[in-house]
Each structure stands twice: as C-alpha cells, then as structure tokens.
C-alpha cells in the first residue's frame, strides 16, 4: 500500500496543500510537540536518514520529520516505536486512525495518525503525529500547528497512489 503518507519527502512537500495553520496558544504547542530525539540512535544502523525541522508554509507552526531506511529487516524494534506511542498516550492526544496493509508482499506497512487538542465538537486540531512502519523503514512526522481533519482526509484520499 503506497500512499501519500508512505513517503516522508512527498508528505513534507504536500503539507501546504491541506494543512491550514493559524497561531495557536503556546501551551497547545508544547503539548503537540513530541520528543523525537530517541529515534536519532537509529541513524547509525540506517542506510538513509531524513532529519528535518521546518516551519509550515505560513510560518505559524513547525513540522518535525525523522525517517530511517534500512538495508535489512530487524534493524529497528517495536521498542523504538513504543517510545513514541507512549508520548501519544498523554492527555490531549487521541488516535485518529490506524491502517495496516497485510497484503504487501514485502512486509506489513502500518500507518498511524494521532491528533492533539481535537474536541468532539470540532474538526480542528492543534497538532498531529504520523507513524509509518515497514520492515525496512520507520518514519515519524510531528506537526505542531492547527489543522482541519476534514481537509486532511480529503487530501489523503486524493493523493493515494494506485497499488
């Protein structure tokens, strides 16, 4: 299953298309930012590393990306992913969706999207984290800034690549 979320560089470049940002309170920004530094130790084992921190197109938020590609399976473990998920169990975070591709011949791809600061009455959130795991790849994207769930879903569906 190759989707927009499968390729961090594509995802990073398309943020301006569906991520409508505005200034959000500093307290919400602090809660929406997760710590990705624990993943940096994977760089020594990876064949390709993406480590980016950039402001969003309107300058009202930040995007943090850590992506690692490995030559062999087993170069990262569930414990590294669980360190990130543990932060996403903090108050204010909720899992928005989890999708598994069990039919992928190269292994299982899982995409998880978590949103921060979204109330049941609103489609607006204050931050988002996306975790993409594959046997030879791990990508985590943390977005600190306000966005709209409906716009996100429309853009993801529009940009899904054919199998």
CSV table of N, CA and C in Angstrom, one decimal:
chain,number,residue,atom,x,y,z
A,1,UNK,N,0.9,-1.2,0.0
A,1,UNK,CA,0.0,0.0,0.0
A,1,UNK,C,0.9,1.2,0.0
A,2,UNK,N,1.0,1.9,-1.1
A,2,UNK,CA,1.8,3.1,-1.2
A,2,UNK,C,0.8,4.3,-1.2
A,3,UNK,N,0.9,5.1,-0.2
A,3,UNK,CA,0.1,6.3,-0.1
A,3,UNK,C,0.9,7.5,0.1
A,4,UNK,N,0.3,8.6,0.1
A,4,UNK,CA,0.9,9.9,0.4
A,4,UNK,C,1.8,9.8,1.6
A,5,UNK,N,1.3,9.1,2.6
A,5,UNK,CA,1.9,9.0,3.9
A,5,UNK,C,3.2,8.1,3.9
A,6,UNK,N,3.3,7.3,2.8
A,6,UNK,CA,4.4,6.3,2.8
A,6,UNK,C,5.7,7.0,2.5
A,7,UNK,N,5.7,8.2,1.9
A,7,UNK,CA,7.0,8.8,1.5
A,7,UNK,C,7.1,10.1,2.2
A,8,UNK,N,8.0,10.2,3.2
A,8,UNK,CA,8.1,11.4,4.0
A,8,UNK,C,8.4,12.7,3.2
A,9,UNK,N,9.2,12.5,2.2
A,9,UNK,CA,9.6,13.7,1.4
A,9,UNK,C,8.3,14.2,0.6
A,10,UNK,N,7.5,13.3,0.1
A,10,UNK,CA,6.3,13.7,-0.6
A,10,UNK,C,5.3,14.4,0.4
A,11,UNK,N,5.2,13.7,1.5
A,11,UNK,CA,4.3,14.2,2.5
A,11,UNK,C,4.7,15.6,3.0
A,12,UNK,N,6.0,15.8,3.2
A,12,UNK,CA,6.5,17.1,3.7
A,12,UNK,C,6.2,18.2,2.6
A,13,UNK,N,6.4,17.9,1.4
A,13,UNK,CA,6.2,18.9,0.3
A,13,UNK,C,4.7,19.2,0.1
A,14,UNK,N,3.8,18.3,0.4
A,14,UNK,CA,2.4,18.5,0.2
A,14,UNK,C,1.7,19.1,1.4
A,15,UNK,N,2.4,19.4,2.5
A,15,UNK,CA,1.7,19.9,3.7
A,15,UNK,C,1.0,21.2,3.4
A,16,UNK,N,1.5,22.0,2.5
A,16,UNK,CA,0.9,23.3,2.2
A,16,UNK,C,-0.5,23.1,1.5
A,17,UNK,N,-0.7,22.0,0.9
A,17,UNK,CA,-2.0,21.8,0.2
A,17,UNK,C,-3.1,21.5,1.2
A,18,UNK,N,-2.9,20.9,2.3
A,18,UNK,CA,-4.0,20.5,3.2
A,18,UNK,C,-3.9,21.0,4.6
A,19,UNK,N,-2.8,21.6,5.0
A,19,UNK,CA,-2.6,21.9,6.4
A,19,UNK,C,-2.9,23.4,6.6
A,20,UNK,N,-4.0,23.8,7.0
A,20,UNK,CA,-4.4,25.2,7.2
A,20,UNK,C,-4.0,25.6,8.6
A,21,UNK,N,-3.0,26.5,8.7
A,21,UNK,CA,-2.4,26.8,10.0
A,21,UNK,C,-2.8,28.2,10.5
A,22,UNK,N,-2.9,28.3,11.8
A,22,UNK,CA,-3.0,29.6,12.4
A,22,UNK,C,-2.3,29.6,13.7
A,23,UNK,N,-2.1,30.8,14.3
A,23,UNK,CA,-1.4,30.8,15.5
A,23,UNK,C,-2.2,30.1,16.6
A,24,UNK,N,-1.6,29.3,17.4
A,24,UNK,CA,-2.2,28.6,18.5
A,24,UNK,C,-1.5,28.9,19.7
A,25,UNK,N,-2.2,28.8,20.9
A,25,UNK,CA,-1.5,29.1,22.1
A,25,UNK,C,-0.3,28.3,22.4
A,26,UNK,N,0.7,29.0,23.1
A,26,UNK,CA,2.0,28.3,23.4
A,26,UNK,C,1.8,27.0,24.2
A,27,UNK,N,0.8,27.0,25.1
A,27,UNK,CA,0.5,25.8,25.8
A,27,UNK,C,0.1,24.6,24.9
A,28,UNK,N,-0.7,24.9,23.9
A,28,UNK,CA,-1.1,23.8,23.0
A,28,UNK,C,0.1,23.4,22.2
A,29,UNK,N,1.0,24.3,21.8
A,29,UNK,CA,2.2,24.0,21.0
A,29,UNK,C,3.1,23.1,21.8
A,30,UNK,N,3.2,23.3,23.1
A,30,UNK,CA,4.1,22.5,23.9
A,30,UNK,C,3.5,21.1,24.0
A,31,UNK,N,2.2,20.9,24.1
A,31,UNK,CA,1.6,19.6,24.2
A,31,UNK,C,1.6,18.8,22.9
A,32,UNK,N,1.6,19.6,21.8
A,32,UNK,CA,1.6,18.9,20.5
A,32,UNK,C,2.9,18.5,20.0
A,33,UNK,N,4.0,19.1,20.6
A,33,UNK,CA,5.4,18.7,20.2
A,33,UNK,C,5.8,17.5,21.0
A,34,UNK,N,6.2,16.4,20.3
A,34,UNK,CA,6.7,15.2,21.0
A,34,UNK,C,8.2,15.2,20.8
A,35,UNK,N,8.9,14.4,21.6
A,35,UNK,CA,10.3,14.2,21.6
A,35,UNK,C,10.7,13.1,20.6
A,36,UNK,N,11.4,13.5,19.6
A,36,UNK,CA,11.9,12.5,18.6
A,36,UNK,C,13.3,12.1,18.7
A,37,UNK,N,14.0,12.8,19.6
A,37,UNK,CA,15.5,12.5,19.8
A,37,UNK,C,15.8,11.1,20.0
A,38,UNK,N,14.9,10.4,20.7
A,38,UNK,CA,15.2,8.9,21.0
A,38,UNK,C,15.4,8.1,19.7
A,39,UNK,N,14.8,8.6,18.6
A,39,UNK,CA,15.0,7.9,17.3
A,39,UNK,C,16.3,8.1,16.7
A,40,UNK,N,17.0,9.2,17.1
A,40,UNK,CA,18.3,9.5,16.4
A,40,UNK,C,19.3,8.4,16.5
A,41,UNK,N,19.2,7.6,17.5
A,41,UNK,CA,20.2,6.5,17.7
A,41,UNK,C,20.1,5.5,16.6
A,42,UNK,N,19.0,5.5,15.8
A,42,UNK,CA,18.8,4.6,14.7
A,42,UNK,C,19.7,5.0,13.5
A,43,UNK,N,20.1,6.2,13.5
A,43,UNK,CA,20.9,6.7,12.3
A,43,UNK,C,22.1,5.8,12.0
A,44,UNK,N,22.8,5.3,13.0
A,44,UNK,CA,24.0,4.5,12.7
A,44,UNK,C,23.7,3.2,12.0
A,45,UNK,N,22.4,2.7,12.2
A,45,UNK,CA,22.0,1.4,11.5
A,45,UNK,C,21.3,1.7,10.2
A,46,UNK,N,21.0,2.9,9.9
A,46,UNK,CA,20.2,3.2,8.7
A,46,UNK,C,21.0,3.4,7.5
A,47,UNK,N,20.5,3.0,6.3
A,47,UNK,CA,21.2,3.3,5.0
A,47,UNK,C,20.8,4.7,4.5
A,48,UNK,N,19.7,5.2,4.9
A,48,UNK,CA,19.2,6.6,4.6
A,48,UNK,C,18.5,7.2,5.7
A,49,UNK,N,18.8,8.5,6.0
A,49,UNK,CA,18.2,9.2,7.1
A,49,UNK,C,17.7,10.5,6.7
A,50,UNK,N,16.4,10.8,7.1
A,50,UNK,CA,15.9,12.2,6.9
A,50,UNK,C,15.6,12.7,8.3
A,51,UNK,N,16.2,13.9,8.6
A,51,UNK,CA,16.0,14.5,9.9
A,51,UNK,C,15.8,16.0,9.6
A,52,UNK,N,14.5,16.4,9.5
A,52,UNK,CA,14.1,17.8,9.1
A,52,UNK,C,13.3,18.4,10.2
A,53,UNK,N,13.5,19.7,10.3
A,53,UNK,CA,12.7,20.6,11.1
A,53,UNK,C,12.5,21.8,10.3
A,54,UNK,N,11.2,22.1,10.0
A,54,UNK,CA,10.9,23.3,9.1
A,54,UNK,C,9.6,23.9,9.6
A,55,UNK,N,9.6,25.2,9.4
A,55,UNK,CA,8.3,25.9,9.6
A,55,UNK,C,7.3,25.6,8.6
A,56,UNK,N,6.0,25.7,8.9
A,56,UNK,CA,5.0,25.4,8.0
A,56,UNK,C,4.9,26.6,7.0
A,57,UNK,N,4.3,26.4,5.8
A,57,UNK,CA,4.3,27.4,4.8
A,57,UNK,C,3.9,28.8,5.3
A,58,UNK,N,3.0,28.9,6.2
A,58,UNK,CA,2.6,30.2,6.7
A,58,UNK,C,3.4,30.7,7.9
A,59,UNK,N,4.3,29.9,8.4
A,59,UNK,CA,5.2,30.3,9.5
A,59,UNK,C,4.5,30.1,10.9
A,60,UNK,N,3.3,29.6,10.9
A,60,UNK,CA,2.5,29.5,12.2
A,60,UNK,C,2.7,28.2,12.9
A,61,UNK,N,3.5,27.3,12.4
A,61,UNK,CA,3.7,26.0,13.0
A,61,UNK,C,5.0,25.4,12.6
A,62,UNK,N,5.3,24.2,13.1
A,62,UNK,CA,6.5,23.5,12.8
A,62,UNK,C,6.2,22.1,12.4
A,63,UNK,N,7.1,21.5,11.5
A,63,UNK,CA,7.0,20.1,11.1
A,63,UNK,C,8.3,19.5,11.4
A,64,UNK,N,8.3,18.4,12.2
A,64,UNK,CA,9.5,17.6,12.5
A,64,UNK,C,9.4,16.2,11.9
A,65,UNK,N,10.4,15.9,11.2
A,65,UNK,CA,10.4,14.6,10.5
A,65,UNK,C,11.6,13.8,10.8
A,66,UNK,N,11.4,12.5,11.2
A,66,UNK,CA,12.5,11.6,11.3
A,66,UNK,C,12.1,10.3,10.5
A,67,UNK,N,13.0,10.0,9.5
A,67,UNK,CA,12.7,8.8,8.7
A,67,UNK,C,14.0,8.1,8.5
A,68,UNK,N,13.9,6.7,8.6
A,68,UNK,CA,15.1,5.9,8.5
A,68,UNK,C,14.7,4.7,7.6
A,69,UNK,N,15.6,4.5,6.6
A,69,UNK,CA,15.5,3.3,5.7
A,69,UNK,C,16.7,2.4,6.0
A,70,UNK,N,16.4,1.1,6.1
A,70,UNK,CA,17.4,0.1,6.4
A,70,UNK,C,17.6,-0.9,5.3
A,71,UNK,N,18.8,-1.5,5.2
A,71,UNK,CA,19.0,-2.4,4.1
A,71,UNK,C,18.4,-3.8,4.4
A,72,UNK,N,18.2,-4.1,5.7
A,72,UNK,CA,17.7,-5.4,6.2
A,72,UNK,C,16.5,-5.2,7.2
A,73,UNK,N,15.7,-6.1,7.3
A,73,UNK,CA,14.6,-6.1,8.3
A,73,UNK,C,15.3,-6.3,9.6
A,74,UNK,N,14.6,-5.9,10.7
A,74,UNK,CA,15.1,-6.1,12.0
A,74,UNK,C,16.1,-5.1,12.5
A,75,UNK,N,16.3,-4.0,11.8
A,75,UNK,CA,17.3,-3.0,12.2
A,75,UNK,C,16.7,-2.0,13.2
A,76,UNK,N,15.4,-2.1,13.4
A,76,UNK,CA,14.8,-1.3,14.5
A,76,UNK,C,13.7,-2.2,15.1
A,77,UNK,N,13.4,-1.9,16.3
A,77,UNK,CA,12.4,-2.8,17.0
A,77,UNK,C,11.2,-2.0,17.5
A,78,UNK,N,10.3,-2.8,17.9
A,78,UNK,CA,9.0,-2.3,18.4
A,78,UNK,C,9.3,-1.3,19.6
A,79,UNK,N,10.3,-1.5,20.3
A,79,UNK,CA,10.6,-0.7,21.5
A,79,UNK,C,10.9,0.8,21.1
A,80,UNK,N,11.5,1.0,19.9
A,80,UNK,CA,11.7,2.4,19.4
A,80,UNK,C,10.4,3.0,19.1
A,81,UNK,N,9.5,2.3,18.5
A,81,UNK,CA,8.2,2.8,18.1
A,81,UNK,C,7.4,3.0,19.3
A,82,UNK,N,7.5,2.1,20.3
A,82,UNK,CA,6.7,2.3,21.5
A,82,UNK,C,7.1,3.5,22.3
A,83,UNK,N,8.3,3.9,22.3
A,83,UNK,CA,8.7,5.2,22.9
A,83,UNK,C,8.0,6.4,22.4
A,84,UNK,N,7.7,6.4,21.1
A,84,UNK,CA,6.9,7.4,20.5
A,84,UNK,C,5.4,7.3,20.9
A,85,UNK,N,4.9,6.1,20.8
A,85,UNK,CA,3.5,5.9,21.1
A,85,UNK,C,3.2,6.2,22.6
A,86,UNK,N,4.1,6.0,23.5
A,86,UNK,CA,3.9,6.3,24.9
A,86,UNK,C,3.7,7.8,25.1
A,87,UNK,N,4.4,8.6,24.3
A,87,UNK,CA,4.1,10.1,24.4
A,87,UNK,C,2.8,10.4,23.9
A,88,UNK,N,2.3,9.6,23.0
A,88,UNK,CA,1.0,9.9,22.4
A,88,UNK,C,-0.2,9.4,23.2
A,89,UNK,N,0.1,8.8,24.3
A,89,UNK,CA,-0.9,8.4,25.3
A,89,UNK,C,-1.2,9.5,26.3
A,90,UNK,N,-0.4,10.6,26.2
A,90,UNK,CA,-0.5,11.7,27.2
A,90,UNK,C,-1.9,12.4,27.0
A,91,UNK,N,-2.4,13.1,28.0
A,91,UNK,CA,-3.7,13.8,27.8
A,91,UNK,C,-3.6,14.8,26.6
A,92,UNK,N,-4.7,14.8,25.9
A,92,UNK,CA,-4.9,15.7,24.8
A,92,UNK,C,-4.7,15.0,23.4
A,93,UNK,N,-3.9,13.8,23.5
A,93,UNK,CA,-3.7,13.1,22.2
A,93,UNK,C,-4.8,12.0,22.1
A,94,UNK,N,-5.1,11.7,20.8
A,94,UNK,CA,-6.0,10.6,20.6
A,94,UNK,C,-5.7,10.0,19.2
A,95,UNK,N,-5.8,8.7,19.1
A,95,UNK,CA,-5.5,8.1,17.8
A,95,UNK,C,-6.7,8.3,16.9
A,96,UNK,N,-6.4,8.9,15.7
A,96,UNK,CA,-7.4,9.3,14.7
A,96,UNK,C,-7.6,8.1,13.8
A,97,UNK,N,-6.5,7.4,13.4
A,97,UNK,CA,-6.7,6.2,12.5
A,97,UNK,C,-5.5,5.3,12.6
A,98,UNK,N,-5.7,4.1,12.3
A,98,UNK,CA,-4.6,3.1,12.1
A,98,UNK,C,-4.9,2.2,10.9
A,99,UNK,N,-4.0,2.1,10.0
A,99,UNK,CA,-4.3,1.3,8.8
A,99,UNK,C,-3.1,0.3,8.6
A,100,UNK,N,-3.4,-0.9,8.4
A,100,UNK,CA,-2.4,-2.0,8.1
A,100,UNK,C,-2.6,-2.5,6.7
A,101,UNK,N,-1.5,-2.7,6.0
A,101,UNK,CA,-1.5,-3.4,4.7
A,101,UNK,C,-0.9,-4.8,4.9
A,102,UNK,N,-1.8,-5.8,5.1
A,102,UNK,CA,-1.3,-7.1,5.3
A,102,UNK,C,-1.0,-7.9,4.0
A,103,UNK,N,-1.4,-7.3,2.9
A,103,UNK,CA,-1.2,-7.9,1.6
A,103,UNK,C,0.1,-7.5,0.9
A,104,UNK,N,0.8,-6.6,1.5
A,104,UNK,CA,2.1,-6.1,0.9
A,104,UNK,C,3.1,-7.3,0.8
A,105,UNK,N,3.5,-7.7,-0.3
A,105,UNK,CA,4.5,-8.8,-0.4
A,105,UNK,C,5.8,-8.6,0.3
A,106,UNK,N,6.2,-7.4,0.4
A,106,UNK,CA,7.5,-7.1,1.1
A,106,UNK,C,7.4,-7.0,2.6
A,107,UNK,N,6.2,-7.1,3.1
A,107,UNK,CA,6.0,-7.0,4.5
A,107,UNK,C,4.9,-6.0,4.9
A,108,UNK,N,4.6,-6.0,6.1
A,108,UNK,CA,3.5,-5.2,6.6
A,108,UNK,C,3.8,-3.8,6.8
A,109,UNK,N,3.0,-2.9,6.2
A,109,UNK,CA,3.1,-1.5,6.4
A,109,UNK,C,2.0,-1.0,7.3
A,110,UNK,N,2.3,-0.2,8.3
A,110,UNK,CA,1.3,0.3,9.2
A,110,UNK,C,1.4,1.8,9.2
A,111,UNK,N,0.2,2.5,9.1
A,111,UNK,CA,0.2,4.0,9.2
A,111,UNK,C,-0.7,4.3,10.4
A,112,UNK,N,-0.2,5.1,11.3
A,112,UNK,CA,-1.0,5.5,12.5
A,112,UNK,C,-1.0,7.1,12.5
A,113,UNK,N,-2.2,7.6,12.7
A,113,UNK,CA,-2.3,9.1,12.8
A,113,UNK,C,-2.9,9.4,14.1
A,114,UNK,N,-2.2,10.3,14.9
A,114,UNK,CA,-2.7,10.8,16.1
A,114,UNK,C,-2.9,12.3,16.0
A,115,UNK,N,-4.0,12.8,16.7
A,115,UNK,CA,-4.2,14.2,16.7
A,115,UNK,C,-4.2,14.7,18.1
A,116,UNK,N,-3.8,16.0,18.3
A,116,UNK,CA,-3.7,16.6,19.6
A,116,UNK,C,-4.7,17.8,19.7
A,117,UNK,N,-5.4,17.9,20.8
A,117,UNK,CA,-6.2,19.0,21.0
A,117,UNK,C,-7.5,19.1,20.2
A,118,UNK,N,-8.0,18.0,19.7
A,118,UNK,CA,-9.2,18.0,18.9
A,118,UNK,C,-10.4,17.6,19.9
A,119,UNK,N,-11.4,18.4,19.9
A,119,UNK,CA,-12.6,18.1,20.7
A,119,UNK,C,-13.6,17.4,19.8
A,120,UNK,N,-14.6,16.8,20.4
A,120,UNK,CA,-15.6,16.0,19.7
A,120,UNK,C,-16.5,16.9,18.8
A,121,UNK,N,-16.6,18.2,19.3
A,121,UNK,CA,-17.4,19.1,18.6
A,121,UNK,C,-16.8,19.8,17.4
A,122,UNK,N,-15.5,19.6,17.2
A,122,UNK,CA,-14.8,20.4,16.2
A,122,UNK,C,-13.9,19.5,15.3
A,123,UNK,N,-13.6,19.9,14.1
A,123,UNK,CA,-12.7,19.2,13.2
A,123,UNK,C,-11.3,19.8,13.3
A,124,UNK,N,-11.1,20.8,14.1
A,124,UNK,CA,-9.8,21.5,14.2
A,124,UNK,C,-9.0,20.8,15.3
A,125,UNK,N,-7.7,20.6,15.0
A,125,UNK,CA,-6.8,20.1,16.0
A,125,UNK,C,-5.6,21.0,16.1
A,126,UNK,N,-4.8,20.8,17.2
A,126,UNK,CA,-3.6,21.7,17.4
A,126,UNK,C,-2.3,21.1,17.0
A,127,UNK,N,-2.3,19.8,16.7
A,127,UNK,CA,-1.1,19.1,16.3
A,127,UNK,C,-1.4,17.7,15.8
A,128,UNK,N,-0.5,17.1,15.2
A,128,UNK,CA,-0.7,15.8,14.6
A,128,UNK,C,0.7,15.0,14.6
A,129,UNK,N,0.6,13.7,14.8
A,129,UNK,CA,1.8,12.9,14.6
A,129,UNK,C,1.4,11.7,13.8
A,130,UNK,N,2.2,11.4,12.8
A,130,UNK,CA,2.0,10.3,11.9
A,130,UNK,C,3.2,9.3,12.1
A,131,UNK,N,2.9,8.0,12.3
A,131,UNK,CA,3.9,7.0,12.4
A,131,UNK,C,3.7,6.0,11.2
A,132,UNK,N,4.7,5.8,10.4
A,132,UNK,CA,4.7,4.8,9.3
A,132,UNK,C,5.8,3.8,9.6
A,133,UNK,N,5.3,2.5,9.7
A,133,UNK,CA,6.3,1.5,9.9
A,133,UNK,C,6.2,0.5,8.8
A,134,UNK,N,7.4,0.0,8.3
A,134,UNK,CA,7.5,-1.0,7.4
A,134,UNK,C,8.7,-1.8,7.8
A,135,UNK,N,8.9,-3.1,7.4
A,135,UNK,CA,10.0,-3.9,7.8
A,135,UNK,C,11.4,-3.2,7.7
A,136,UNK,N,11.5,-2.4,6.6
A,136,UNK,CA,12.8,-1.8,6.4
A,136,UNK,C,12.8,-0.2,6.5
A,137,UNK,N,11.7,0.3,7.0
A,137,UNK,CA,11.6,1.7,7.1
A,137,UNK,C,10.7,2.2,8.3
A,138,UNK,N,11.1,3.3,8.9
A,138,UNK,CA,10.4,3.9,10.0
A,138,UNK,C,10.4,5.4,9.8
A,139,UNK,N,9.2,6.0,9.8
A,139,UNK,CA,9.0,7.4,9.6
A,139,UNK,C,8.1,7.9,10.7
A,140,UNK,N,8.5,9.0,11.3
A,140,UNK,CA,7.6,9.7,12.3
A,140,UNK,C,7.6,11.2,11.9
A,141,UNK,N,6.4,11.7,11.7
A,141,UNK,CA,6.2,13.1,11.4
A,141,UNK,C,5.4,13.8,12.5
A,142,UNK,N,5.9,14.8,13.1
A,142,UNK,CA,5.2,15.5,14.2
A,142,UNK,C,4.9,17.0,13.7
A,143,UNK,N,3.6,17.3,13.6
A,143,UNK,CA,3.2,18.6,13.2
A,143,UNK,C,2.7,19.4,14.3
A,144,UNK,N,3.2,20.6,14.6
A,144,UNK,CA,2.8,21.4,15.7
A,144,UNK,C,2.1,22.6,15.0
A,145,UNK,N,0.8,22.7,15.0
A,145,UNK,CA,0.1,23.8,14.4
A,145,UNK,C,-1.3,23.3,14.2
A,146,UNK,N,-2.2,24.2,14.0
A,146,UNK,CA,-3.6,23.9,13.8
A,146,UNK,C,-3.9,23.4,12.4
A,147,UNK,N,-4.8,22.4,12.4
A,147,UNK,CA,-5.2,21.9,11.1
A,147,UNK,C,-6.6,21.4,11.1
A,148,UNK,N,-7.2,21.0,10.0
A,148,UNK,CA,-8.6,20.6,9.9
A,148,UNK,C,-8.6,19.1,9.4
A,149,UNK,N,-9.3,18.3,10.2
A,149,UNK,CA,-9.4,16.8,10.0
A,149,UNK,C,-10.0,16.6,8.6
A,150,UNK,N,-11.1,17.3,8.3
A,150,UNK,CA,-11.8,17.0,7.0
A,150,UNK,C,-10.9,17.3,5.8
A,151,UNK,N,-10.1,18.4,5.9
A,151,UNK,CA,-9.2,18.8,4.8
A,151,UNK,C,-8.1,17.7,4.7
A,152,UNK,N,-7.6,17.3,5.8
A,152,UNK,CA,-6.6,16.2,5.8
A,152,UNK,C,-7.1,15.0,5.1
A,153,UNK,N,-8.3,14.5,5.5
A,153,UNK,CA,-8.8,13.2,4.9
A,153,UNK,C,-9.0,13.4,3.4
A,154,UNK,N,-9.6,14.5,3.0
A,154,UNK,CA,-9.8,14.7,1.5
A,154,UNK,C,-8.5,14.7,0.8
A,155,UNK,N,-7.4,15.3,1.3
A,155,UNK,CA,-6.1,15.3,0.6
A,155,UNK,C,-5.5,13.9,0.6
A,156,UNK,N,-5.6,13.2,1.7
A,156,UNK,CA,-5.0,11.9,1.8
A,156,UNK,C,-5.7,11.0,0.7
A,157,UNK,N,-7.0,11.0,0.7
A,157,UNK,CA,-7.7,10.1,-0.3
A,157,UNK,C,-7.4,10.5,-1.7
A,158,UNK,N,-7.3,11.8,-2.0
A,158,UNK,CA,-7.0,12.3,-3.3
A,158,UNK,C,-5.6,11.9,-3.8
A,159,UNK,N,-4.6,11.8,-2.9
A,159,UNK,CA,-3.2,11.5,-3.2
A,159,UNK,C,-2.8,10.1,-3.0
A,160,UNK,N,-3.7,9.2,-2.8
A,160,UNK,CA,-3.3,7.8,-2.6
A,160,UNK,C,-2.8,7.3,-4.0
A,161,UNK,N,-1.7,6.6,-3.9
A,161,UNK,CA,-1.1,6.0,-5.1
A,161,UNK,C,-1.8,4.7,-5.5
A,162,UNK,N,-2.0,4.4,-6.7
A,162,UNK,CA,-2.6,3.0,-7.0
A,162,UNK,C,-1.6,1.9,-6.7
A,163,UNK,N,-2.2,0.8,-6.3
A,163,UNK,CA,-1.4,-0.4,-5.9
A,163,UNK,C,-0.7,-1.0,-7.1
